[in-house]
PDB file of C-alpha atoms in Angstrom:
ATOM      1  CA  UNK A 416     114.139 116.741  57.088  1.00 72.00           C
ATOM      2  CA  UNK A 417     116.538 113.801  57.030  1.00 78.00           C
ATOM      3  CA  UNK A 418     116.874 111.381  54.101  1.00 76.00           C
ATOM      4  CA  UNK A 419     118.050 107.857  54.842  1.00 76.00           C
ATOM      5  CA  UNK A 420     118.955 105.238  52.279  1.00 73.00           C
ATOM      6  CA  UNK A 421     118.247 101.873  53.809  1.00 69.00           C
ATOM      7  CA  UNK A 422     121.344  99.771  54.462  1.00 65.00           C
ATOM      8  CA  UNK A 423     119.258  96.602  54.203  1.00 66.00           C
ATOM      9  CA  UNK A 424     117.834  94.841  51.192  1.00 69.00           C
ATOM     10  CA  UNK A 425     114.409  93.572  52.142  1.00 70.00           C
ATOM     11  CA  UNK A 426     114.277  93.435  55.928  1.00 81.00           C
ATOM     12  CA  UNK A 427     113.060  96.057  58.388  1.00 85.00           C
ATOM     13  CA  UNK A 428     115.065  98.391  60.588  1.00 88.00           C
ATOM     14  CA  UNK A 429     114.452 100.940  63.356  1.00 91.00           C
ATOM     15  CA  UNK A 430     115.648 104.538  63.853  1.00 91.00           C
ATOM     16  CA  UNK A 431     116.297 106.482  67.056  1.00 94.00           C
ATOM     17  CA  UNK A 432     117.517 110.060  67.449  1.00 93.00           C
ATOM     18  CA  UNK A 433     119.086 110.856  70.806  1.00 94.00           C
ATOM     19  CA  UNK A 434     120.092 114.250  72.199  1.00 93.00           C
ATOM     20  CA  UNK A 435     123.389 114.825  73.994  1.00 92.00           C
ATOM     21  CA  UNK A 436     121.707 114.298  77.369  1.00 94.00           C
ATOM     22  CA  UNK A 437     120.846 110.721  76.322  1.00 95.00           C
ATOM     23  CA  UNK A 438     117.119 111.364  75.824  1.00 94.00           C
ATOM     24  CA  UNK A 439     115.420 109.644  72.906  1.00 93.00           C
ATOM     25  CA  UNK A 440     113.657 112.431  71.044  1.00 91.00           C
ATOM     26  CA  UNK A 441     112.511 110.498  67.979  1.00 91.00           C
ATOM     27  CA  UNK A 442     111.940 106.849  67.202  1.00 92.00           C
ATOM     28  CA  UNK A 443     110.436 104.968  64.290  1.00 89.00           C
ATOM     29  CA  UNK A 444     110.202 101.200  64.045  1.00 89.00           C
ATOM     30  CA  UNK A 445     109.639  98.585  61.367  1.00 88.00           C
ATOM     31  CA  UNK A 446     110.838 100.706  58.462  1.00 82.00           C
ATOM     32  CA  UNK A 447     110.952  98.631  55.271  1.00 81.00           C
ATOM     33  CA  UNK A 448     114.388  98.103  53.783  1.00 77.00           C
ATOM     34  CA  UNK A 449     115.660  98.735  50.246  1.00 74.00           C
ATOM     35  CA  UNK A 450     114.063 102.194  49.997  1.00 75.00           C
ATOM     36  CA  UNK A 451     114.908 105.834  50.645  1.00 77.00           C
ATOM     37  CA  UNK A 452     113.127 107.197  53.728  1.00 77.00           C
ATOM     38  CA  UNK A 453     112.474 110.772  54.729  1.00 81.00           C
ATOM     39  CA  UNK A 454     111.945 111.559  58.387  1.00 78.00           C
ATOM     40  CA  UNK A 455     111.052 114.900  59.899  1.00 76.00           C
ATOM     41  CA  UNK A 456     111.909 114.818  63.599  1.00 77.00           C
ATOM     42  CA  UNK A 457     111.072 117.832  65.712  1.00 77.00           C
ATOM     43  CA  UNK A 458     114.629 118.987  66.419  1.00 75.00           C
ATOM     44  CA  UNK A 459     113.573 122.326  67.863  1.00 77.00           C
ATOM     45  CA  UNK A 460     116.748 123.200  69.769  1.00 85.00           C
ATOM     46  CA  UNK A 461     120.047 123.812  67.977  1.00 89.00           C
ATOM     47  CA  UNK A 462     122.655 121.268  69.017  1.00 91.00           C
ATOM     48  CA  UNK A 463     124.197 117.879  68.325  1.00 94.00           C
ATOM     49  CA  UNK A 464     122.067 114.763  68.013  1.00 94.00           C
ATOM     50  CA  UNK A 465     122.913 111.123  67.381  1.00 95.00           C
ATOM     51  CA  UNK A 466     120.941 109.063  64.852  1.00 93.00           C
ATOM     52  CA  UNK A 467     121.140 105.297  65.298  1.00 94.00           C
ATOM     53  CA  UNK A 468     119.890 102.625  62.921  1.00 91.00           C
ATOM     54  CA  UNK A 469     119.029  99.282  64.485  1.00 91.00           C
ATOM     55  CA  UNK A 470     118.594  95.895  62.857  1.00 89.00           C
ATOM     56  CA  UNK A 471     117.219  93.088  64.998  1.00 88.00           C
ATOM     57  CA  UNK A 472     118.044  95.055  68.151  1.00 90.00           C
ATOM     58  CA  UNK A 473     121.676  95.762  67.240  1.00 92.00           C
ATOM     59  CA  UNK A 474     123.112  99.123  66.180  1.00 92.00           C
ATOM     60  CA  UNK A 475     124.241  98.955  62.554  1.00 89.00           C
ATOM     61  CA  UNK A 476     124.945 102.671  61.905  1.00 89.00           C
ATOM     62  CA  UNK A 477     125.506 105.755  64.041  1.00 94.00           C
ATOM     63  CA  UNK A 478     125.457 109.270  62.567  1.00 91.00           C
ATOM     64  CA  UNK A 479     125.926 112.701  64.098  1.00 94.00           C
ATOM     65  CA  UNK A 480     123.373 115.400  63.255  1.00 90.00           C
ATOM     66  CA  UNK A 481     124.169 119.052  63.895  1.00 91.00           C
ATOM     67  CA  UNK A 482     121.243 121.502  63.969  1.00 88.00           C
ATOM     68  CA  UNK A 483     122.419 125.086  63.618  1.00 86.00           C
ATOM     69  CA  UNK A 484     119.125 127.001  63.873  1.00 82.00           C
TER      70      UNK A 484
END
């Protein structure tokens, strides 16, 4: 489970989670801003993943996720 506090006030944003091979393994679009969001991607394999937040098609935040087990 991943909690995300929206970086935007009232607009919408998108989320993508990408594995280290460049494959998009999770995506969610049109998430309302100004709220906390909980996502539960199926990160089944331990490893490093990249979470990207997009606003109007541009990356606004990039985070590294490490799954240990």
